[in-house]
Coordinates of N, CA and C in Angstrom, one line a residue:
M202 N -3.6 2.1 -1.8 CA -3.2 0.9 -2.2 C -1.6 0.4 -2.1
A203 N -0.8 1.4 -2.5 CA 0.6 1.2 -2.4 C 1.3 2.4 -2.0
M204 N 2.3 2.2 -1.2 CA 3.2 3.3 -0.8 C 4.4 3.3 -1.5
A205 N 4.6 4.4 -2.4 CA 6.0 4.7 -2.9 C 6.8 5.1 -2.1
L206 N 8.1 4.6 -2.0 CA 9.3 5.0 -1.1 C 9.8 6.3 -1.5
M207 N 9.0 7.3 -1.6 CA 9.5 8.6 -2.1 C 8.8 9.7 -1.7
W208 N 9.3 10.7 -1.4 CA 8.6 11.9 -1.0 C 9.1 13.1 -1.7
S209 N 8.3 13.9 -2.2 CA 8.7 15.1 -3.0 C 7.9 16.4 -2.5
I210 N 8.6 17.4 -2.3 CA 7.9 18.6 -2.0 C 8.5 19.9 -2.9
M211 N 7.6 20.6 -3.4 CA 8.1 21.6 -4.3 C 9.0 21.1 -5.3
A212 N 8.8 19.9 -5.9 CA 9.6 19.3 -6.9 C 11.0 18.7 -6.5
R213 N 11.2 18.8 -5.1 CA 12.4 18.2 -4.6 C 12.2 17.0 -4.0
F214 N 13.0 15.9 -4.4 CA 12.9 14.6 -3.8 C 13.5 14.5 -2.3
L215 N 12.9 14.2 -1.4 CA 13.3 14.1 -0.1 C 14.1 12.6 0.2
M216 N 13.4 11.6 -0.4 CA 13.8 10.3 0.0 C 13.3 9.4 -1.1
H217 N 14.2 8.5 -1.6 CA 13.8 7.5 -2.5 C 14.7 6.3 -2.4
E218 N 14.1 5.3 -1.7 CA 14.8 3.9 -1.5 C 14.3 2.9 -2.4
L219 N 15.3 2.1 -3.0 CA 14.9 1.1 -3.9 C 15.2 -0.2 -3.5
I220 N 14.4 -1.2 -4.0 CA 14.9 -2.7 -3.8 C 16.1 -2.8 -4.7
S221 N 17.0 -3.7 -4.2 CA 18.3 -3.9 -4.9 C 17.9 -4.7 -6.1
K222 N 18.7 -4.6 -7.1 CA 18.6 -5.3 -8.4 C 18.6 -6.7 -8.1
E223 N 19.5 -7.2 -7.3 CA 19.6 -8.7 -7.0 C 18.4 -9.1 -6.2
D224 N 17.9 -8.4 -5.3 CA 16.8 -8.8 -4.6 C 15.5 -8.8 -5.6
A225 N 15.3 -7.8 -6.3 CA 14.3 -7.8 -7.3 C 14.2 -8.9 -8.2
A226 N 15.3 -9.4 -8.7 CA 15.4 -10.5 -9.6 C 15.0 -11.8 -8.9
K227 N 15.4 -11.9 -7.6 CA 15.1 -13.1 -6.9 C 13.5 -13.1 -6.6
V228 N 12.9 -12.1 -6.3 CA 11.5 -11.9 -6.0 C 10.8 -12.3 -7.2
V229 N 11.1 -11.9 -8.4 CA 10.5 -12.1 -9.8 C 10.6 -13.6 -9.9
D230 N 11.7 -14.2 -9.7 CA 12.0 -15.7 -10.0 C 11.1 -16.4 -9.0
W231 N 11.0 -16.0 -7.7 CA 10.3 -16.9 -6.7 C 8.9 -16.7 -7.0
L232 N 8.2 -15.6 -7.4 CA 6.8 -15.5 -7.6 C 6.5 -16.3 -8.9
T233 N 7.4 -16.3 -9.9 CA 7.1 -17.0 -11.2 C 7.2 -18.5 -10.9
E234 N 8.1 -19.1 -10.1 CA 8.1 -20.4 -9.8 C 7.0 -20.9 -9.0
R235 N 6.2 -20.0 -8.3 CA 5.1 -20.4 -7.5 C 3.8 -20.1 -8.2
Y236 N 3.9 -19.7 -9.5 CA 2.8 -19.2 -10.4 C 1.9 -18.2 -9.6
L237 N 2.5 -17.2 -9.0 CA 1.8 -16.1 -8.4 C 1.9 -14.9 -9.2
A238 N 0.7 -14.4 -9.7 CA 0.7 -13.3 -10.7 C 1.2 -12.0 -9.9
F239 N 1.8 -11.1 -10.5 CA 2.3 -9.9 -9.8 C 2.6 -8.7 -10.7
Y240 N 2.8 -7.6 -10.0 CA 3.2 -6.4 -10.9 C 4.2 -5.5 -10.0
L241 N 5.1 -5.0 -10.8 CA 6.3 -4.3 -10.1 C 5.9 -2.8 -10.2
E242 N 6.2 -2.1 -9.1 CA 6.0 -0.7 -8.9 C 7.2 0.0 -9.1
S243 N 7.4 1.0 -10.0 CA 8.5 1.9 -10.1 C 8.1 3.2 -10.4
N244 N 9.0 4.3 -10.5 CA 8.6 5.6 -10.9 C 8.4 5.6 -12.3
N245 N 8.9 4.6 -13.1 CA 8.8 4.5 -14.5 C 7.6 3.8 -15.0
G246 N 6.7 3.3 -14.0 CA 5.4 2.7 -14.5 C 5.2 1.3 -13.7
L247 N 4.2 0.7 -13.9 CA 3.7 -0.5 -13.3 C 3.9 -1.6 -14.3
F248 N 4.7 -2.7 -14.0 CA 5.0 -3.7 -15.0 C 4.5 -5.1 -14.5
A249 N 3.6 -5.7 -15.2 CA 2.9 -7.0 -14.8 C 3.4 -8.1 -15.3
S250 N 3.2 -9.3 -14.7 CA 3.6 -10.5 -15.2 C 2.5 -10.8 -16.3
S251 N 2.9 -11.7 -17.1 CA 1.9 -12.2 -18.3 C 0.6 -12.6 -17.9
D252 N 0.6 -13.2 -16.6 CA -0.7 -13.9 -16.2 C -1.4 -12.9 -15.4
F253 N -1.1 -11.7 -15.0 CA -1.7 -10.9 -14.1 C -3.0 -10.4 -14.7
Q254 N -3.2 -10.2 -15.8 CA -4.6 -9.6 -16.3 C -5.6 -10.7 -16.1
E255 N -5.3 -11.9 -16.3 CA -6.4 -13.0 -16.1 C -6.6 -13.3 -14.5
R256 N -5.4 -13.4 -13.9 CA -5.6 -13.9 -12.4 C -5.9 -12.8 -11.4
A257 N -5.7 -11.6 -11.9 CA -5.9 -10.5 -11.0 C -7.3 -9.8 -11.2
R258 N -7.9 -10.3 -12.3 CA -9.2 -9.4 -12.6 C -10.2 -9.5 -11.5
E259 N -10.6 -10.7 -11.0 CA -11.6 -10.8 -9.9 C -11.1 -10.3 -8.6
T260 N -9.9 -10.5 -8.4 CA -9.3 -10.1 -7.1 C -9.4 -8.5 -7.0
L261 N -9.1 -7.8 -8.1 CA -9.2 -6.3 -8.1 C -10.6 -5.9 -8.0
K262 N -11.6 -6.6 -8.7 CA -12.9 -6.2 -8.7 C -13.3 -6.3 -7.1
T263 N -13.0 -7.4 -6.4 CA -13.4 -7.6 -5.0 C -12.7 -6.4 -4.3
Y264 N -11.5 -6.0 -4.5 CA -10.9 -5.0 -3.8 C -11.7 -3.6 -4.0
A265 N -12.1 -3.4 -5.3 CA -12.8 -2.2 -5.5 C -14.2 -2.1 -4.8
I266 N -14.9 -3.2 -4.8 CA -16.2 -3.4 -4.2 C -16.0 -3.2 -2.7
Q267 N -15.0 -3.7 -2.1 CA -14.8 -3.5 -0.6 C -14.5 -2.1 -0.4
K268 N -14.0 -1.4 -1.2 CA -13.7 0.0 -1.2 C -14.9 1.0 -1.4
G269 N -16.0 0.4 -1.6 CA -17.2 1.1 -1.9 C -17.7 1.3 -3.3
Q270 N -17.0 0.7 -4.3 CA -17.6 0.7 -5.7 C -18.6 -0.4 -5.9
S271 N -19.7 -0.2 -6.7 CA -20.8 -1.1 -6.9 C -20.3 -2.2 -7.9
E272 N -21.0 -3.2 -7.7 CA -20.7 -4.5 -8.7 C -20.9 -4.1 -10.1
E273 N -21.8 -3.2 -10.3 CA -22.3 -2.9 -11.7 C -21.2 -1.9 -12.3
S274 N -20.4 -1.1 -11.4 CA -19.5 -0.2 -11.9 C -18.2 -0.9 -12.3
V275 N -17.9 -2.2 -11.6 CA -16.7 -2.8 -11.9 C -16.8 -3.9 -13.0
A276 N -18.1 -4.3 -13.3 CA -18.2 -5.4 -14.2 C -17.6 -5.0 -15.6
G277 N -16.9 -5.9 -16.0 CA -16.3 -5.9 -17.3 C -15.0 -5.2 -17.3
K278 N -14.5 -4.7 -16.1 CA -13.2 -4.0 -16.0 C -12.1 -5.0 -15.9
K279 N -10.9 -4.5 -16.4 CA -9.7 -5.2 -16.4 C -8.7 -4.6 -15.4
P280 N -7.8 -5.3 -15.0 CA -6.7 -4.8 -14.1 C -6.2 -3.5 -14.5
E281 N -6.0 -3.2 -15.7 CA -5.4 -2.0 -16.1 C -6.5 -0.8 -16.0
D282 N -7.7 -1.0 -15.7 CA -8.7 -0.1 -15.4 C -8.6 0.3 -13.9
F283 N -8.0 -0.5 -13.1 CA -7.8 -0.2 -11.7 C -6.5 0.4 -11.4
L284 N -5.4 -0.2 -12.1 CA -4.0 0.2 -11.9 C -3.6 1.0 -13.1
H285 N -3.9 2.1 -13.2 CA -3.6 3.0 -14.4 C -2.2 2.9 -14.8
G286 N -1.8 2.8 -16.1 CA -0.5 2.8 -16.4 C 0.1 1.3 -16.4
L287 N -0.6 0.3 -16.0 CA -0.2 -1.0 -16.0 C 0.2 -1.5 -17.4
Q288 N 1.5 -2.0 -17.5 CA 1.9 -2.6 -18.6 C 2.2 -4.0 -18.6
Y289 N 2.0 -4.9 -19.7 CA 2.2 -6.2 -19.8 C 3.4 -6.7 -20.6
S290 N 4.1 -5.7 -21.2 CA 5.1 -6.1 -22.1 C 6.5 -5.6 -21.7
G291 N 6.5 -5.1 -20.5 CA 7.7 -4.4 -20.0 C 8.8 -5.4 -19.4
E292 N 10.0 -5.0 -19.4 CA 11.1 -5.9 -18.7 C 10.8 -6.1 -17.3
L293 N 10.9 -7.3 -16.9 CA 10.6 -7.6 -15.4 C 11.7 -7.7 -14.5
Y294 N 12.9 -7.7 -15.2 CA 14.2 -7.7 -14.4 C 14.7 -6.3 -14.3
R295 N 14.5 -5.5 -13.3 CA 14.6 -4.0 -13.1 C 15.4 -3.6 -11.9
D296 N 16.0 -2.5 -12.0 CA 16.8 -2.0 -10.9 C 16.3 -0.8 -10.3
E297 N 14.9 -0.4 -10.6 CA 14.4 0.9 -10.0 C 13.1 0.6 -9.4
L298 N 12.9 -0.5 -8.6 CA 11.6 -1.0 -8.0 C 11.5 -0.3 -6.6
N299 N 10.3 0.1 -6.4 CA 9.9 0.6 -5.0 C 9.3 -0.6 -4.3
K300 N 8.4 -1.4 -5.0 CA 7.8 -2.4 -4.4 C 7.2 -3.4 -5.4
V301 N 6.9 -4.6 -5.0 CA 6.3 -5.8 -5.7 C 5.2 -6.2 -5.0
S302 N 3.9 -6.2 -5.7 CA 2.6 -6.7 -5.2 C 2.2 -8.0 -6.0
F303 N 1.6 -9.0 -5.3 CA 1.3 -10.2 -6.0 C 0.0 -10.6 -5.4
V304 N -0.7 -11.4 -6.3 CA -2.1 -11.9 -5.9 C -1.8 -13.0 -4.9
L305 N -2.5 -13.0 -3.9 CA -2.4 -14.1 -2.8 C -3.5 -15.2 -3.2
E306 N -2.9 -16.4 -3.4 CA -3.9 -17.6 -3.6 C -4.2 -18.1 -2.3
S307 N -3.5 -17.8 -1.3 CA -3.7 -18.1 0.1 C -2.9 -17.1 1.0
Y308 N -3.3 -17.0 2.3 CA -2.5 -16.2 3.2 C -1.1 -16.7 3.4
Q309 N -1.1 -18.1 3.2 CA 0.1 -18.8 3.3 C 1.3 -18.2 2.4
D310 N 0.8 -17.7 1.2 CA 1.9 -17.1 0.3 C 2.4 -15.9 0.8
H311 N 1.7 -15.0 1.6 CA 2.4 -14.0 2.3 C 3.3 -14.4 3.4
L312 N 3.0 -15.4 4.1 CA 3.8 -16.0 5.3 C 5.1 -16.6 4.6
D313 N 4.9 -17.2 3.4 CA 6.2 -17.8 2.7 C 7.1 -16.6 2.2
S314 N 6.4 -15.6 1.7 CA 7.2 -14.5 1.2 C 8.1 -13.9 2.3
K315 N 7.4 -13.7 3.5 CA 8.2 -13.2 4.7 C 9.3 -13.9 5.0
E316 N 9.1 -15.3 4.9 CA 10.3 -16.2 5.3 C 11.3 -16.2 4.2
A317 N 10.9 -16.2 2.9 CA 11.8 -16.3 1.8 C 12.7 -15.0 1.6
F318 N 12.1 -13.9 2.1 CA 12.8 -12.5 1.9 C 12.8 -11.7 3.3
P319 N 13.7 -12.2 4.2 CA 13.7 -11.5 5.5 C 14.4 -10.1 5.4
Q320 N 15.1 -10.0 4.4 CA 15.7 -8.7 4.1 C 14.9 -7.6 3.5
L321 N 13.6 -8.0 3.1 CA 12.6 -7.0 2.6 C 11.4 -6.9 3.7
E322 N 10.7 -5.9 3.4 CA 9.6 -5.6 4.2 C 8.4 -6.3 3.5
A323 N 7.6 -7.2 4.3 CA 6.6 -8.0 3.7 C 5.1 -7.7 4.3
H324 N 4.2 -7.3 3.4 CA 2.9 -6.9 4.1 C 1.8 -7.5 3.1
T325 N 0.6 -7.2 3.6 CA -0.6 -7.6 2.8 C -1.6 -6.3 2.6
W326 N -2.3 -6.4 1.6 CA -3.3 -5.3 1.5 C -4.6 -5.9 0.6
G327 N -5.7 -5.1 1.0 CA -6.8 -5.7 0.2 C -8.1 -5.4 0.7
G328 N -8.5 -4.2 0.9 CA -9.9 -3.8 1.1 C -10.2 -3.8 2.5
R329 N -11.7 -3.9 2.6 CA -12.4 -3.6 4.0 C -12.0 -4.8 4.9
G330 N -12.0 -4.3 6.1 CA -11.6 -5.2 7.1 C -10.4 -5.9 7.1
E331 N -9.4 -5.4 6.4 CA -7.9 -6.0 6.4 C -8.0 -7.3 5.6
T332 N -8.9 -7.7 4.8 CA -9.0 -8.9 4.0 C -7.7 -8.8 3.2
A333 N -7.0 -9.9 3.2 CA -5.8 -10.1 2.5 C -6.1 -10.6 1.0
L334 N -5.9 -9.7 0.2 CA -6.1 -10.0 -1.4 C -4.7 -10.1 -2.0
F335 N -3.8 -9.2 -1.5 CA -2.5 -9.1 -2.2 C -1.4 -9.1 -1.1
G336 N -0.2 -9.7 -1.5 CA 0.9 -9.6 -0.7 C 1.7 -8.5 -1.3
D337 N 2.8 -8.0 -0.6 CA 3.8 -7.0 -1.3 C 5.1 -7.2 -0.5
L338 N 6.2 -6.9 -1.3 CA 7.5 -6.8 -0.7 C 8.1 -5.5 -1.0
G339 N 8.8 -4.9 -0.1 CA 9.4 -3.5 -0.4 C 10.7 -3.4 0.5
V340 N 11.2 -2.2 0.5 CA 12.6 -2.0 1.2 C 12.3 -2.1 2.7
K341 N 13.2 -2.8 3.3 CA 13.2 -3.0 4.7 C 13.3 -1.7 5.6
D342 N 12.5 -1.7 6.7 CA 12.6 -0.6 7.7 C 12.1 0.8 7.1
I343 N 11.6 0.8 6.0 CA 11.1 2.0 5.4 C 9.4 1.9 5.5
N344 N 9.0 2.8 6.4 CA 7.4 2.8 6.6 C 7.1 4.2 6.6
K345 N 5.8 4.4 6.9 CA 5.2 5.7 6.7 C 5.7 6.6 7.8
A346 N 5.9 6.0 9.0 CA 6.4 6.7 10.2 C 7.8 7.3 9.8
H347 N 8.7 6.6 9.3 CA 10.0 7.0 8.9 C 9.9 8.1 7.9
A348 N 8.9 8.0 6.9 CA 8.8 8.9 5.9 C 8.3 10.4 6.5
I349 N 7.4 10.2 7.4 CA 7.0 11.4 8.1 C 8.2 12.2 9.0
D350 N 9.0 11.3 9.6 CA 10.1 11.7 10.3 C 11.0 12.6 9.4
V351 N 11.3 12.0 8.2 CA 12.2 12.8 7.2 C 11.6 14.1 6.8
L352 N 10.1 13.9 6.5 CA 9.4 15.2 6.0 C 9.5 16.3 7.1
L353 N 9.3 15.9 8.4 CA 9.3 16.9 9.4 C 10.6 17.5 9.6
E354 N 11.7 16.7 9.4 CA 13.0 17.3 9.7 C 13.3 18.3 8.4
Y355 N 12.9 17.9 7.3 CA 13.0 18.9 6.1 C 12.2 20.2 6.3
L356 N 11.0 20.1 6.9 CA 10.2 21.3 7.0 C 10.5 22.1 8.3
G357 N 11.2 21.4 9.2 CA 11.5 22.1 10.5 C 10.3 22.1 11.4
A358 N 9.2 21.1 11.0 CA 8.0 21.1 11.8 C 8.1 20.1 13.0
K359 N 7.2 20.3 14.0 CA 7.2 19.6 15.2 C 6.2 18.3 15.1
R360 N 6.7 17.3 15.7 CA 5.8 16.0 15.8 C 4.6 16.2 16.5
S361 N 4.7 17.2 17.4 CA 3.4 17.4 18.4 C 2.3 18.0 17.4
D362 N 2.6 18.5 16.2 CA 1.6 19.1 15.5 C 1.0 18.2 14.4
T363 N 1.4 16.9 14.4 CA 1.1 16.0 13.4 C -0.2 15.1 13.8
I364 N -1.0 14.9 12.7 CA -2.1 14.0 12.7 C -2.1 13.0 11.6
A365 N -2.4 11.9 11.9 CA -2.3 10.7 10.9 C -3.6 10.1 10.8
F366 N -4.0 9.7 9.5 CA -5.3 9.0 9.2 C -5.0 7.7 8.5
G367 N -5.6 6.6 8.9 CA -5.3 5.3 8.3 C -6.4 4.3 8.3
D368 N -6.4 3.2 7.6 CA -7.4 2.3 7.6 C -6.7 0.9 7.7
A369 N -5.5 0.7 7.7 CA -4.9 -0.7 7.5 C -3.8 -0.9 8.5
K370 N -3.4 -2.2 8.5 CA -2.2 -2.4 9.5 C -1.0 -1.8 9.1
I371 N -0.7 -1.6 7.8 CA 0.5 -0.9 7.4 C 0.6 0.6 7.8
D372 N -0.6 1.1 8.2 CA -0.7 2.5 8.7 C -0.4 2.7 10.2
I373 N -0.4 1.6 10.9 CA -0.2 1.6 12.3 C 1.0 2.4 12.9
P374 N 2.3 2.1 12.2 CA 3.4 2.9 12.6 C 3.3 4.5 12.4
M375 N 2.6 4.8 11.4 CA 2.3 6.1 11.3 C 1.5 6.7 12.3
L376 N 0.3 6.1 12.7 CA -0.6 6.6 13.7 C 0.1 6.6 15.1
E377 N 1.0 5.5 15.3 CA 1.8 5.5 16.6 C 2.6 6.7 16.6
Y378 N 3.3 7.0 15.5 CA 4.3 8.2 15.5 C 3.8 9.5 15.7
C379 N 2.6 9.8 15.0 CA 1.9 11.1 15.1 C 1.3 11.4 16.3
E380 N 1.1 12.7 16.7 CA 0.5 13.1 18.0 C -0.9 12.5 18.1
V381 N -1.7 12.6 16.9 CA -3.1 12.1 17.1 C -3.1 11.1 15.8
G382 N -3.7 9.9 16.2 CA -3.8 8.8 15.2 C -5.4 8.5 15.0
V383 N -5.9 8.7 13.8 CA -7.3 8.6 13.5 C -7.4 7.3 12.6
A384 N -8.2 6.4 13.0 CA -8.5 5.2 12.1 C -9.9 5.4 11.4
M385 N -9.9 5.0 10.2 CA -11.2 5.0 9.5 C -12.1 3.9 10.0
G386 N -13.4 4.1 10.1 CA -14.3 3.2 10.7 C -14.3 1.8 9.9
N387 N -13.9 1.9 8.7 CA -13.8 0.7 7.9 C -12.4 -0.1 8.0
G388 N -11.6 0.3 8.9 CA -10.3 -0.2 9.1 C -10.3 -1.6 9.7
G389 N -9.2 -2.2 9.6 CA -9.1 -3.6 10.2 C -9.0 -3.4 11.7
P390 N -9.2 -4.6 12.4 CA -9.4 -4.6 13.9 C -8.0 -4.1 14.6
E391 N -6.9 -4.4 14.1 CA -5.6 -3.9 14.6 C -5.5 -2.4 14.7
I392 N -5.8 -1.7 13.7 CA -5.7 -0.3 13.7 C -6.8 0.4 14.5
L393 N -8.1 -0.3 14.5 CA -9.1 0.2 15.2 C -8.8 0.2 16.8
A394 N -8.2 -0.8 17.1 CA -7.8 -1.1 18.6 C -6.8 0.0 19.2
M395 N -5.8 0.4 18.2 CA -4.8 1.3 18.7 C -5.0 2.8 18.5
A396 N -5.9 3.2 17.6 CA -6.1 4.5 17.3 C -6.5 5.5 18.4
D397 N -6.1 6.7 18.4 CA -6.6 7.7 19.4 C -8.1 7.7 19.4
F398 N -8.7 7.9 18.2 CA -10.1 7.8 17.9 C -10.5 7.3 16.7
V399 N -11.7 6.8 16.5 CA -12.1 6.3 15.1 C -13.2 7.1 14.6
T400 N -13.1 7.4 13.4 CA -14.1 8.2 12.7 C -15.0 7.3 12.0
D401 N -15.9 7.9 11.1 CA -16.8 7.1 10.4 C -16.1 6.3 9.2
D402 N -16.9 5.5 8.5 CA -16.3 4.8 7.3 C -16.0 5.8 6.3
V403 N -15.0 5.5 5.4 CA -14.3 6.4 4.6 C -15.3 6.9 3.5
E404 N -16.4 6.0 3.1 CA -17.4 6.5 2.3 C -18.5 7.2 2.9
S405 N -18.4 7.5 4.2 CA -19.5 8.2 4.9 C -18.8 9.5 5.6
D406 N -18.1 10.2 4.6 CA -17.7 11.5 5.1 C -16.6 11.5 6.3
A407 N -15.9 10.3 6.3 CA -15.1 10.2 7.4 C -14.0 11.3 7.8
L408 N -13.3 11.8 6.7 CA -12.3 12.8 6.8 C -12.9 14.1 7.4
Y409 N -14.1 14.5 6.8 CA -14.9 15.6 7.1 C -15.2 15.6 8.7
K410 N -15.7 14.5 9.0 CA -16.1 14.3 10.5 C -15.0 14.4 11.4
A411 N -13.8 13.7 10.9 CA -12.6 13.7 11.7 C -12.1 15.2 11.8
F412 N -11.9 15.8 10.7 CA -11.5 17.3 10.6 C -12.3 18.1 11.6
D413 N -13.6 17.9 11.6 CA -14.6 18.8 12.3 C -14.3 18.5 13.9
K414 N -14.1 17.2 14.3 CA -13.9 16.9 15.7 C -12.5 17.4 16.2
L415 N -11.5 17.4 15.2 CA -10.3 17.9 15.6 C -10.0 19.4 15.5
G416 N -11.3 20.2 15.1 CA -11.1 21.7 15.2 C -10.3 22.1 13.9
L417 N -10.2 21.4 12.9 CA -9.5 21.9 11.7 C -10.2 22.5 10.8
L418 N -11.5 22.7 10.9 CA -12.4 23.5 10.0 C -12.8 24.7 10.5
Q419 N -12.3 25.2 11.7 CA -12.6 26.5 12.2 C -11.7 27.6 11.5

């Protein structure tokens, strides 16, 4: 659902990039002015706007159902049941943010956020088939491909030995970077088109089938 801009291995942090305090405050003000419900993601927790519980409830249910959960299993759930550790009373002007996610009232909200904050990385996320349910803003030029590059350098490992798995547009740089890029069958059209091969849907033993095809189970 969300990519934290931090990698740790054996309790050592390899990378941790943050949104500047100034940009974070501007994002909070912009979302508030547009009446867009949001939550802030940091290593200290998830901090939601006061209207997030009400306005994100059905959106998160839709997200969960598109990820394979049944309508019965999500009935009656609140946002904090999907986003564990979500807080509604925390300070919203913070200096340790990894990312900000917000409920899209329309896809135009994402496009507007991209225009309003060109210094930040703007994406969408939201379930099966790349359906845009949420927009997010994070640190510019920090993506999963860059994170893998940092990790490989630390480990002294070779790029030629890497395999990436993904199901969304945000995963494309990672699949392009790694030696083999595998898309989940439930992924969006962009990632399905560029992957080296497509495995089954994530809820249909996709990883097992991909591992078997790649000879990783021998």
